[in-house]
Short mmCIF file of N, CA and C and ligand atoms in Angstrom, two decimals:
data_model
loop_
_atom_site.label_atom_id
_atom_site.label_comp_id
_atom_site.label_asym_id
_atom_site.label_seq_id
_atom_site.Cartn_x
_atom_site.Cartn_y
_atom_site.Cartn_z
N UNK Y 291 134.55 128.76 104.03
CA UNK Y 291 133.95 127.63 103.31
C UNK Y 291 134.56 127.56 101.91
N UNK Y 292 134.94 126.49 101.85
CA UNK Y 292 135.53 126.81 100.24
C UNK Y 292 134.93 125.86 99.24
N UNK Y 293 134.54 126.47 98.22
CA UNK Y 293 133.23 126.62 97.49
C UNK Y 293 134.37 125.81 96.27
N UNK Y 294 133.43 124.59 95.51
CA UNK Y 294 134.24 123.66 94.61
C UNK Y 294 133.23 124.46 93.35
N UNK Y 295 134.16 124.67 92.07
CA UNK Y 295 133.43 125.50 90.93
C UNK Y 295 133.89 124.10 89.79
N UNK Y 296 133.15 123.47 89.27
CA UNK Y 296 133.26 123.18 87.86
C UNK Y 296 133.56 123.44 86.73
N UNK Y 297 134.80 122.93 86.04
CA UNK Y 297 135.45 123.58 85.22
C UNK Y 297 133.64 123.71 83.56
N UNK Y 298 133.88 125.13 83.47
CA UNK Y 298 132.78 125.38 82.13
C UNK Y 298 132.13 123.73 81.60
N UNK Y 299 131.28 123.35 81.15
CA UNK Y 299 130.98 121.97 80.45
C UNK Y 299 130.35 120.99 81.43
N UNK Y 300 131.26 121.54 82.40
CA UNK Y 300 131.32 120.12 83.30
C UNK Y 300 130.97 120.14 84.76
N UNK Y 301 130.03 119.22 85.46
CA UNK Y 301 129.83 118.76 86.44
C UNK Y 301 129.93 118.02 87.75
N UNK Y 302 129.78 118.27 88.49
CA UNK Y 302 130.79 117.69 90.05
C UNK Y 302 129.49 116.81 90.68
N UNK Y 303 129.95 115.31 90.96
CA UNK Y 303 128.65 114.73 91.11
C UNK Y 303 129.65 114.15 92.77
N UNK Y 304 128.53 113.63 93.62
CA UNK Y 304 129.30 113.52 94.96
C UNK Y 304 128.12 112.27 95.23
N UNK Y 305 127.59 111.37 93.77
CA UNK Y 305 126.61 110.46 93.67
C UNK Y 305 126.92 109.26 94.33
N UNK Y 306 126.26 108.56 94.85
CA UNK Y 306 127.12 106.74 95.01
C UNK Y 306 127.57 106.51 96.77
N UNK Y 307 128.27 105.69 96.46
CA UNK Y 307 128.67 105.62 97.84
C UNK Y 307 130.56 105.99 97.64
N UNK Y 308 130.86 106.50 96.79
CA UNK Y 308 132.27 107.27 96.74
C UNK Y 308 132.97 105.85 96.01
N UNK Y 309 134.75 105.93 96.74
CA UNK Y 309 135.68 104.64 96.24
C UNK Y 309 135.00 103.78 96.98
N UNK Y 310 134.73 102.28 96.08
CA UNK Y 310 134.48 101.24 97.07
C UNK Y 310 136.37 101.33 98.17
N UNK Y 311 135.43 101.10 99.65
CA UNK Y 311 136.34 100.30 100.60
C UNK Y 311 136.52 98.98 100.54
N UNK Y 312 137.37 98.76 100.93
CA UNK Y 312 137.73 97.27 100.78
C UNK Y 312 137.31 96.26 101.89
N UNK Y 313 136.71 95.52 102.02
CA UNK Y 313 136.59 94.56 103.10
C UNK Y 313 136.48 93.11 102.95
N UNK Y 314 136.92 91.87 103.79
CA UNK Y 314 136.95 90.89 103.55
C UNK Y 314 135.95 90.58 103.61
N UNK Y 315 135.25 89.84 102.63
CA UNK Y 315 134.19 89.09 102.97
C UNK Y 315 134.45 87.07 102.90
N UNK Y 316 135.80 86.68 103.15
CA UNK Y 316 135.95 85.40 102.64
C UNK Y 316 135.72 84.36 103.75
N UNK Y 317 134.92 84.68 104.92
CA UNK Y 317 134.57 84.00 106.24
C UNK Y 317 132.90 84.81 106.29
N UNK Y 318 132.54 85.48 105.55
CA UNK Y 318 131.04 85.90 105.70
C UNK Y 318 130.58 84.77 105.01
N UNK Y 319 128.60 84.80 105.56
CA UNK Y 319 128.35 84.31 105.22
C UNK Y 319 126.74 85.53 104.93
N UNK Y 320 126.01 85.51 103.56
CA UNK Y 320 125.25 86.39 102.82
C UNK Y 320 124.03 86.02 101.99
N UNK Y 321 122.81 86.66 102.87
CA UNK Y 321 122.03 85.97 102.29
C UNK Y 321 121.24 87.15 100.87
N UNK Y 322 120.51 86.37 100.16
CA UNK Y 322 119.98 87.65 98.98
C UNK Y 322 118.64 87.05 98.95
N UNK Y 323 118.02 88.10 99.23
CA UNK Y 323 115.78 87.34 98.80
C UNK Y 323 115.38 88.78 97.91
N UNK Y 324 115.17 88.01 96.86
CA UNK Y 324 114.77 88.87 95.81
C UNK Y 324 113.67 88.57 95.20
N UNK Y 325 112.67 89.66 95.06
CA UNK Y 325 111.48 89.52 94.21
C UNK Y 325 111.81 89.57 92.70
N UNK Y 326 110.40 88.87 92.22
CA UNK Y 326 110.65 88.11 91.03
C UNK Y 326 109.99 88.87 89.93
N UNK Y 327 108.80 89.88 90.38
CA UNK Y 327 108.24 90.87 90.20
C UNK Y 327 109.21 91.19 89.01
N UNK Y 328 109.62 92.02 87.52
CA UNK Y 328 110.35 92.78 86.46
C UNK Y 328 111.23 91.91 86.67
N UNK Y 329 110.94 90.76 86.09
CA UNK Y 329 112.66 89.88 86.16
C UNK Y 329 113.57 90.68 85.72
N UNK Y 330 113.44 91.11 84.65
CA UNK Y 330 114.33 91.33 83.63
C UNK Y 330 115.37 92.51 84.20
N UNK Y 331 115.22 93.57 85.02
CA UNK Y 331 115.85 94.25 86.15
C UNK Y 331 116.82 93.33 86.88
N UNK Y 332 115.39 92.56 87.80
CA UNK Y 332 115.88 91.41 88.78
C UNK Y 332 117.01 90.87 88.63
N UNK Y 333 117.24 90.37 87.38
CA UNK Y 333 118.06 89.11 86.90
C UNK Y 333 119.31 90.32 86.85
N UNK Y 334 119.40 91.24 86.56
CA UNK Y 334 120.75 92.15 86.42
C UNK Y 334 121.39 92.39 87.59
N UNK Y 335 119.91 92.85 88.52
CA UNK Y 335 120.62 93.42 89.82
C UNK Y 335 121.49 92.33 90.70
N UNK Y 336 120.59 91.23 90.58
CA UNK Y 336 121.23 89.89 91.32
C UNK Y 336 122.89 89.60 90.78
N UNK Y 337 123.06 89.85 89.58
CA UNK Y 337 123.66 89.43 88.67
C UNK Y 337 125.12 90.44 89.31
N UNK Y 338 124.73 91.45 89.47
CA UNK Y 338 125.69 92.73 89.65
C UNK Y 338 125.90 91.94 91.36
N UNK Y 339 125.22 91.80 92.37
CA UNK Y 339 125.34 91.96 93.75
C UNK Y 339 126.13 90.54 93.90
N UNK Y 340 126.27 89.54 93.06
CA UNK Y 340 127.10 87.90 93.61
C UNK Y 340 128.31 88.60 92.43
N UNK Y 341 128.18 89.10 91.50
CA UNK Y 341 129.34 89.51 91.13
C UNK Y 341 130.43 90.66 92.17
N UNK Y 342 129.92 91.91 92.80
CA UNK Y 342 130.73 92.10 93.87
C UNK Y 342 130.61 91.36 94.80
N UNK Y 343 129.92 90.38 95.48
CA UNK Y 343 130.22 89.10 96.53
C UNK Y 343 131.40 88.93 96.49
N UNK Y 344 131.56 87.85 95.09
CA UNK Y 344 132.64 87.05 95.02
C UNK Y 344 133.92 88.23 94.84
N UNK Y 345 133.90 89.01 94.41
CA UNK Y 345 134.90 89.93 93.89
C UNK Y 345 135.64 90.36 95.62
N UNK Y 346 134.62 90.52 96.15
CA UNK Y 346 135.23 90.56 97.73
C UNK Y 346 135.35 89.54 98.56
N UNK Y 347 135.37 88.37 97.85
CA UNK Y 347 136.10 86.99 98.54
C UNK Y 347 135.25 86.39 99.29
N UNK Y 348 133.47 86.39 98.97
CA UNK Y 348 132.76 85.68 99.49
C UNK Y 348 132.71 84.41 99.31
N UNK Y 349 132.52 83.32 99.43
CA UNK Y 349 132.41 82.06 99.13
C UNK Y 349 131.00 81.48 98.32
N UNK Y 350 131.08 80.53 97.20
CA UNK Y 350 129.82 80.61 97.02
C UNK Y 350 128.91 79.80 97.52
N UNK Y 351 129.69 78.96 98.59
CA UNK Y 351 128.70 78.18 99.39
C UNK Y 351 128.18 79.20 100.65
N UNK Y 352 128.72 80.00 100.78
CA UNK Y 352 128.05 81.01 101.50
C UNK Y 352 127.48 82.84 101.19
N UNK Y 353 126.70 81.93 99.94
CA UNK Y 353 125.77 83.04 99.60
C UNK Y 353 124.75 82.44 99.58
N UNK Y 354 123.68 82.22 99.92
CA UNK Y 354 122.20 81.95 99.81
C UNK Y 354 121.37 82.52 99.77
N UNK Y 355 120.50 81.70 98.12
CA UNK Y 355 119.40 82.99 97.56
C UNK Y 355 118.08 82.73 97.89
N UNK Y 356 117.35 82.93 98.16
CA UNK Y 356 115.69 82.76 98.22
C UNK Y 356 114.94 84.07 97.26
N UNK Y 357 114.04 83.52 96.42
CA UNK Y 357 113.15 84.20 95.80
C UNK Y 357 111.74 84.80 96.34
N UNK Y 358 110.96 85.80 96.44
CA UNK Y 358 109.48 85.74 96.60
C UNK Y 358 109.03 86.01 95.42
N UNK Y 359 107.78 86.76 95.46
CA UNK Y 359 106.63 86.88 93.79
C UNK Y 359 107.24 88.21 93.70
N UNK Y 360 106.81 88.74 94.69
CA UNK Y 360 106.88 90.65 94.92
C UNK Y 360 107.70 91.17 95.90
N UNK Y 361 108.09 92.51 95.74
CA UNK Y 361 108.64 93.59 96.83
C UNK Y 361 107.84 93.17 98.22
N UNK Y 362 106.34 93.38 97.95
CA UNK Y 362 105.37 93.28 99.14
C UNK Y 362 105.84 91.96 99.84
N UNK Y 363 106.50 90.95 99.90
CA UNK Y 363 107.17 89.71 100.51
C UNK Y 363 108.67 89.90 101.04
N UNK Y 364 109.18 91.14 100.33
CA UNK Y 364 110.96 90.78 100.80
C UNK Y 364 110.88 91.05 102.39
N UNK Y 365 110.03 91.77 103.19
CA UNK Y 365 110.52 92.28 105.17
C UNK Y 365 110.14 90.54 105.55
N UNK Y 366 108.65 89.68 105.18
CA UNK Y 366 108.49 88.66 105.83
C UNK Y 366 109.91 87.77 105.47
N UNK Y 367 109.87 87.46 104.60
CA UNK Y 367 111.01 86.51 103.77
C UNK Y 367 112.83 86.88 104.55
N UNK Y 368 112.91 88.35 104.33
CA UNK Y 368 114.44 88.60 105.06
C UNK Y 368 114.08 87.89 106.53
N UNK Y 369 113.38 88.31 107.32
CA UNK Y 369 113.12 87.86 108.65
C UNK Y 369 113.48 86.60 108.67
N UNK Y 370 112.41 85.64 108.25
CA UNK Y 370 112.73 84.34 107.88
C UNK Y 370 113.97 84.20 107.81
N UNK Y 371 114.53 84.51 107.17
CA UNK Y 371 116.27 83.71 106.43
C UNK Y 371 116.94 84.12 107.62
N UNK Y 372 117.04 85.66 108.46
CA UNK Y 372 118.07 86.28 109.53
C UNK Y 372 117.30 84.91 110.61
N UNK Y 373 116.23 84.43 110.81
CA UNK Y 373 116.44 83.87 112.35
C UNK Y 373 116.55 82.17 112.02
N UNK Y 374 116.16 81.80 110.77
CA UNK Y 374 116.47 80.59 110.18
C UNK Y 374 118.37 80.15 110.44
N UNK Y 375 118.68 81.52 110.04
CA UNK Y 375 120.27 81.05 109.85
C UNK Y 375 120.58 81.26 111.71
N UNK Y 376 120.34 81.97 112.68
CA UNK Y 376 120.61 82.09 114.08
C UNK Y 376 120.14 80.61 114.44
N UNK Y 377 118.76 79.85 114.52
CA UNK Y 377 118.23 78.90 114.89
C UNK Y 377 119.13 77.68 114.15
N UNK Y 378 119.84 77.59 113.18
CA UNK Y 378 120.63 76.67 112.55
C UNK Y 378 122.32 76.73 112.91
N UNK Y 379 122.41 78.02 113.20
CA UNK Y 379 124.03 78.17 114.23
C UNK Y 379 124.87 78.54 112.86
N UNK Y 380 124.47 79.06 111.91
CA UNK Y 380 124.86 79.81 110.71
C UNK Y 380 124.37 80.89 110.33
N UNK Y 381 124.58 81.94 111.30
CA UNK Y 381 123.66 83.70 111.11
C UNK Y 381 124.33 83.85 109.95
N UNK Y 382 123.55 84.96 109.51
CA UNK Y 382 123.75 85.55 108.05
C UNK Y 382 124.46 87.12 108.77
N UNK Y 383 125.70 87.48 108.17
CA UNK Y 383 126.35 88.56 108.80
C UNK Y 383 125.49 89.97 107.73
N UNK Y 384 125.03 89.62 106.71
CA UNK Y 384 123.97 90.60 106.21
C UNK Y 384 123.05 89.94 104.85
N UNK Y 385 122.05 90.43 104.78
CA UNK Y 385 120.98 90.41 104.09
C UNK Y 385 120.59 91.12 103.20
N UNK Y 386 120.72 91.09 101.98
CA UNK Y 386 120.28 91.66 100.75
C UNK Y 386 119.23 91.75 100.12
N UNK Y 387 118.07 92.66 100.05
CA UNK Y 387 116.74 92.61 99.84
C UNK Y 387 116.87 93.22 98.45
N UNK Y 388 116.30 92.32 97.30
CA UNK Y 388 116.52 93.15 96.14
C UNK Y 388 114.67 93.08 95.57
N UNK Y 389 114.16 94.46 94.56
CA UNK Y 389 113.38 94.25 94.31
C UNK Y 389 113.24 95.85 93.29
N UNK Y 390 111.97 95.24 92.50
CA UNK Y 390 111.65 96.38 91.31
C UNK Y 390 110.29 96.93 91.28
N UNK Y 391 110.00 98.34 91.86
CA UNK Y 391 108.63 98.29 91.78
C UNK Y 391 108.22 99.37 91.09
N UNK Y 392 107.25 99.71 89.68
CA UNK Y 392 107.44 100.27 89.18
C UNK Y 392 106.00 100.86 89.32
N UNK Y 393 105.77 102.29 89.52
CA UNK Y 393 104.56 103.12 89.45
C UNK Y 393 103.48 102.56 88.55
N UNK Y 394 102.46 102.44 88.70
CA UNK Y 394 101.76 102.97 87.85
C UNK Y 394 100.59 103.84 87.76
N UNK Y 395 99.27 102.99 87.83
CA UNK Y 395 97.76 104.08 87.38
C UNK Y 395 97.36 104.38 88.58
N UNK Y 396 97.28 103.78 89.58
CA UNK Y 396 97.26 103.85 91.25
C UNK Y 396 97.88 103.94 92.44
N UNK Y 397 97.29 104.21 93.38
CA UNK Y 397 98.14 104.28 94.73
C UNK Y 397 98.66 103.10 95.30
N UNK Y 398 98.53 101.76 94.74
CA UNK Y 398 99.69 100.91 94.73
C UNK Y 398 100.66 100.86 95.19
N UNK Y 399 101.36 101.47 94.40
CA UNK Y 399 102.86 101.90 94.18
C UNK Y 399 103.60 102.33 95.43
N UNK Y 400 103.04 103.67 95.92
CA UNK Y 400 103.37 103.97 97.05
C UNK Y 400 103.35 103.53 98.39
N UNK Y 401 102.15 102.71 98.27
CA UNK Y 401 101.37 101.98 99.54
C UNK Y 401 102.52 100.62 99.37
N UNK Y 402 103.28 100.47 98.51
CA UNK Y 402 104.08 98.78 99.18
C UNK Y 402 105.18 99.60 98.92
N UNK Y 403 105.71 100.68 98.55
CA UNK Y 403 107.16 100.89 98.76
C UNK Y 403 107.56 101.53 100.07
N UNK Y 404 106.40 102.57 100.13
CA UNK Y 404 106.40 102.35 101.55
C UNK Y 404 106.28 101.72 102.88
N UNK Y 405 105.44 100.29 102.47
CA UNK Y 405 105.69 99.47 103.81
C UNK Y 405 106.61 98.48 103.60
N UNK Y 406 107.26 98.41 102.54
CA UNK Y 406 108.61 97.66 101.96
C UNK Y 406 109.65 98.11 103.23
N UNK Y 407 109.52 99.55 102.42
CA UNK Y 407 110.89 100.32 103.07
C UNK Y 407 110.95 100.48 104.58
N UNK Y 408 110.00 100.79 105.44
CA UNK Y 408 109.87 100.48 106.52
C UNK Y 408 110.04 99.29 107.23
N UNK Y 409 109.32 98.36 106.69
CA UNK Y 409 109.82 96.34 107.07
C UNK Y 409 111.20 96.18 107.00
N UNK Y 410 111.91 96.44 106.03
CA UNK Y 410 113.12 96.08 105.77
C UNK Y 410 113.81 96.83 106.82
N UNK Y 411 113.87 98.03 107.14
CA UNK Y 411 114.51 99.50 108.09
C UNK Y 411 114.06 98.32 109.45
N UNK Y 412 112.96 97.96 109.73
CA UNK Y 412 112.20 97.16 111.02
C UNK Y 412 113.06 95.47 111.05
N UNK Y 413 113.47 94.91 110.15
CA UNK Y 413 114.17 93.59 110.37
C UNK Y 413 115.06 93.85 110.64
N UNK Y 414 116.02 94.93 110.02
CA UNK Y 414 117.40 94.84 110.61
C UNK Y 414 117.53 95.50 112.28
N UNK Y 415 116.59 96.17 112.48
CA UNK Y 415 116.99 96.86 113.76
C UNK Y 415 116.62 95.75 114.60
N UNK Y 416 115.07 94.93 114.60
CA UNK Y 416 114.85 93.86 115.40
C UNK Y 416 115.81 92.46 115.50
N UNK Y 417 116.06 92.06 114.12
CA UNK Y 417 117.29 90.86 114.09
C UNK Y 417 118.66 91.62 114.51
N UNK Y 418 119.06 92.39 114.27
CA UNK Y 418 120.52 92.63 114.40
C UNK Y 418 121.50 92.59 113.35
N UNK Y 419 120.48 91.53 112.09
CA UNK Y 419 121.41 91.65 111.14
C UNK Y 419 120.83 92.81 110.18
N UNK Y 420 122.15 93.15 109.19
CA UNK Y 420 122.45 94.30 108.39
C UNK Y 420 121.24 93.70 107.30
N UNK Y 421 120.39 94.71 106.76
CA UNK Y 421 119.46 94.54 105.94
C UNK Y 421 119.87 95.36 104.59
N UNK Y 422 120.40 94.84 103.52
CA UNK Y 422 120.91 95.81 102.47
C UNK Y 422 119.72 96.36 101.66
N UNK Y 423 119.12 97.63 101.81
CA UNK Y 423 118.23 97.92 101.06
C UNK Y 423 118.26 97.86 98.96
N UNK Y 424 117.67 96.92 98.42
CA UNK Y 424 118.38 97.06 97.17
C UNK Y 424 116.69 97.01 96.54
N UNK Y 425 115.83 98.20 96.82
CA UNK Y 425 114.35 97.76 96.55
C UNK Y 425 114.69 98.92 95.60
N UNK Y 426 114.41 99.09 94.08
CA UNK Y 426 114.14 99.87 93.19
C UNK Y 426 112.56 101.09 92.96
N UNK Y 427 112.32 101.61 93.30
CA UNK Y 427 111.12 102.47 93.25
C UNK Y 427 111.32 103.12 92.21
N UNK Y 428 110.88 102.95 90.95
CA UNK Y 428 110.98 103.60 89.95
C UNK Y 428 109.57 103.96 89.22
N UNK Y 429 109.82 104.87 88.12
CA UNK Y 429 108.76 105.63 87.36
C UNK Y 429 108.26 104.97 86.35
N UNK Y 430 109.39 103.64 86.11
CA UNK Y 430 108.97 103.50 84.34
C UNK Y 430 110.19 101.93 84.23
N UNK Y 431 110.01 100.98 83.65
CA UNK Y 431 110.83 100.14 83.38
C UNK Y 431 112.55 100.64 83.16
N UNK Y 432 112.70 101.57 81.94
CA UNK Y 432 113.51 102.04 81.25
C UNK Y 432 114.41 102.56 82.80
N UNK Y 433 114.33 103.42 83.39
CA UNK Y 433 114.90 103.56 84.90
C UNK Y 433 115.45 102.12 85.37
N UNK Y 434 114.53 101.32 85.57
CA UNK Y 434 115.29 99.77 86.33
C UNK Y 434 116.29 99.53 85.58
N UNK Y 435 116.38 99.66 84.39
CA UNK Y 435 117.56 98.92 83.56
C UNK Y 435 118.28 99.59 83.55
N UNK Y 436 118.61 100.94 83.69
CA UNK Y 436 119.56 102.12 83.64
C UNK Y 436 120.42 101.84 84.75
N UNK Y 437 119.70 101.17 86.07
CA UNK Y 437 120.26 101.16 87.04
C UNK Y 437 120.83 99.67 87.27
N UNK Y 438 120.31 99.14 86.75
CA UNK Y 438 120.76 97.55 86.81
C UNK Y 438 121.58 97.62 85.81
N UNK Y 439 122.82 98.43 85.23
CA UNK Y 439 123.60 98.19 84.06
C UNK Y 439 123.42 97.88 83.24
N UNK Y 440 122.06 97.89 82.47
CA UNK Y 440 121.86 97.43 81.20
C UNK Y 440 122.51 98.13 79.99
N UNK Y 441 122.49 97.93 78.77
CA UNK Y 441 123.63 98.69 77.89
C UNK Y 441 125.09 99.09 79.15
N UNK Y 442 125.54 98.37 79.48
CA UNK Y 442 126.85 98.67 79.94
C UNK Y 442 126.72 99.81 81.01
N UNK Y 443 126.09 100.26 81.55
CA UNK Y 443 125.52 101.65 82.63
C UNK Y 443 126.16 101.02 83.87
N UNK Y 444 125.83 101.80 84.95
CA UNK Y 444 126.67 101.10 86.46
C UNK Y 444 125.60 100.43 86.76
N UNK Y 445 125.81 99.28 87.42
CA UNK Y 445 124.54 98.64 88.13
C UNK Y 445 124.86 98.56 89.38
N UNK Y 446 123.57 98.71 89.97
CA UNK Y 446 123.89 99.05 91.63
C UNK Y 446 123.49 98.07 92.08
N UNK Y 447 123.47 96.50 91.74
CA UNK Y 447 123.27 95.79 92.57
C UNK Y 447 124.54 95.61 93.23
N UNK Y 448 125.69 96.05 92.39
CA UNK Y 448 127.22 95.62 92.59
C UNK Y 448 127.23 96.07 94.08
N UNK Y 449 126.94 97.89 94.35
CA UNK Y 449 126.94 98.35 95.73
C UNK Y 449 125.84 97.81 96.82
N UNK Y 450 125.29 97.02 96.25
CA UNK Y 450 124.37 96.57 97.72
C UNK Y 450 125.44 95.13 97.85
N UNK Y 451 126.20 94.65 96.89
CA UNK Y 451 126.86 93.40 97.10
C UNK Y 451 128.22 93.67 98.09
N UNK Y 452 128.76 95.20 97.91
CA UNK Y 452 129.55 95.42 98.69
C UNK Y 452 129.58 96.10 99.98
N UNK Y 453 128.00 96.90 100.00
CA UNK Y 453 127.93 97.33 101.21
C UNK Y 453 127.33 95.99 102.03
N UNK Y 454 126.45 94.86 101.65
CA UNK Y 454 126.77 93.86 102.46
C UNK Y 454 127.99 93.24 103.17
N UNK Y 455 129.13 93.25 102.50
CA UNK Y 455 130.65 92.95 102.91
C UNK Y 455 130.79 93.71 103.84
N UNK Y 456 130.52 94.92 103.60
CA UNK Y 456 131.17 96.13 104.44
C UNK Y 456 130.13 95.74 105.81
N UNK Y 457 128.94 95.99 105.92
CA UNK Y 457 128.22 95.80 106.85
C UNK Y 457 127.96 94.64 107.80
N UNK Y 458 128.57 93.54 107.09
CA UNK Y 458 128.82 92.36 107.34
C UNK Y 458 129.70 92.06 108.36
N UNK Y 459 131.43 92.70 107.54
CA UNK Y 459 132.15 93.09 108.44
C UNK Y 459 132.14 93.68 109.46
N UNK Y 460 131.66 94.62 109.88
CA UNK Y 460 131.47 95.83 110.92
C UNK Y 460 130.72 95.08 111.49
N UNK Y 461 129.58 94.89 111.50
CA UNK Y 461 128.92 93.82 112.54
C UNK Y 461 129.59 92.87 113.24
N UNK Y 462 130.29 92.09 112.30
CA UNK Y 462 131.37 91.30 113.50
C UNK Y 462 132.13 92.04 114.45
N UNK Y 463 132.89 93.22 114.11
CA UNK Y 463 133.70 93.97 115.00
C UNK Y 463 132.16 94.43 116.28
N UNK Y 464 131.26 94.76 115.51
CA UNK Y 464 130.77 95.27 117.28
C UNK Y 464 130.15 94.42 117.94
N UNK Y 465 130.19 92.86 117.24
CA UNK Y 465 130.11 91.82 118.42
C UNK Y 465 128.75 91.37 118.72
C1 LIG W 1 100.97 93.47 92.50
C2 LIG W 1 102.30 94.05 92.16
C3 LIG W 1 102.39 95.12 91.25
C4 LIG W 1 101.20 95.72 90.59
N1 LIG W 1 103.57 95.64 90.90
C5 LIG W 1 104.69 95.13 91.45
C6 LIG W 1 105.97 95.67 91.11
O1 LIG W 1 106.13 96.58 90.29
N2 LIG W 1 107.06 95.13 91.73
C7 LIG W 1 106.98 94.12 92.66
O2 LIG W 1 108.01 93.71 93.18
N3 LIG W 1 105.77 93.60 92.97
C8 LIG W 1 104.64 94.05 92.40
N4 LIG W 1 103.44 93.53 92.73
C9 LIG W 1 103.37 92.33 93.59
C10 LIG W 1 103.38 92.64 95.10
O3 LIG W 1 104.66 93.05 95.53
C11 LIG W 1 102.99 91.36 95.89
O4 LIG W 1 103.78 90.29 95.47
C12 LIG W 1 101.54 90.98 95.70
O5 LIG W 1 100.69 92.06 95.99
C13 LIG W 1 101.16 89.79 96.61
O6 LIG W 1 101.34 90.12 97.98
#
């Protein structure tokens, strides 16, 4: 087994989803339903996920956004949009669920991130289409923005914008 040592100072992180891969997305078509719940997150993450869209050659007539209030709405709402676009003869090759839910004084918190995360895991296996998990479960505001690139940080809506491409793609190949 050969064991990776960090040079003194410094740290070996194996965080993320590695090099983005490359995939076409310029014949996909991508939907995003995002809660409205901590805009101020919201508006970044969205912001980051149509910025890698287009960066991977999505079209912007084929990105379509729908909003709900809350996290607790994105499993009904994705559903909606995956059989809306089959019943219209324009499937969505993946689905982007974005959302911010932040702890607080009660069991709340846990009780919708957990049936978030499950609904969403439950649409994609029942529709067929790729469900990009982009639901934030965090401790504290200051976390959402860390992660949504605020002050210049990485924002990960970018990787739910490209693992849609990616997942998008691959779905077409298995037909
Ligand atoms: C009610 C509520 C609370 C307290 N916190 C959040 C949150 O941090 N993030 C979020 O997306 N939504 C929150 N909501 C709203 C619920 O998700 C949902 O919209 C309402 O309970 C109505 O079903």
């Amino acid at each position: 087994i050969l064991k990776m040592v960090a040079p003194r100072g410094m740290s070996f992180s194996s965080k993320g989803p590695g090099s983005v891969l490359r995939f076409d997305g310029k014949d996909l078509r991508i939907g995003i339903v995002n809660a409205r719940w901590n805009n101020d997150i919201i508006d970044l993450l969205l912001a980051g996920a149509k910025k890698a869209l287009k960066d991977a050659g999505v079209k912007d007539e084929n990105i379509v956004i729908q909003t709900v209030p809350g996290s607790y709405e994105l499993p009904l709402a994705v559903t909606g949009m995956a059989n809306a676009g089959k019943t219209a003869g324009a499937p969505f090759d993946a689905i982007i669920a974005i959302g911010a839910l932040i702890k607080g004084h009660t069991m709340h918190f846990e009780y919708i991130a957990d049936a978030v995360s499950h609904g969403l895991m439950r649409v994609q296996i029942d529709t067929g289409c790729p469900v990009i998990f982009g639901l934030l479960t965090l401790l504290n505001a200051a976390q959402g923005m860390e992660r949504a690139g605020a002050d210049g940080g990485h924002n990960h809506g970018e990787d739910w914008g490209y693992a849609a491409v990616e997942l998008g793609s691959k779905r077409r190949a298995w037909g």
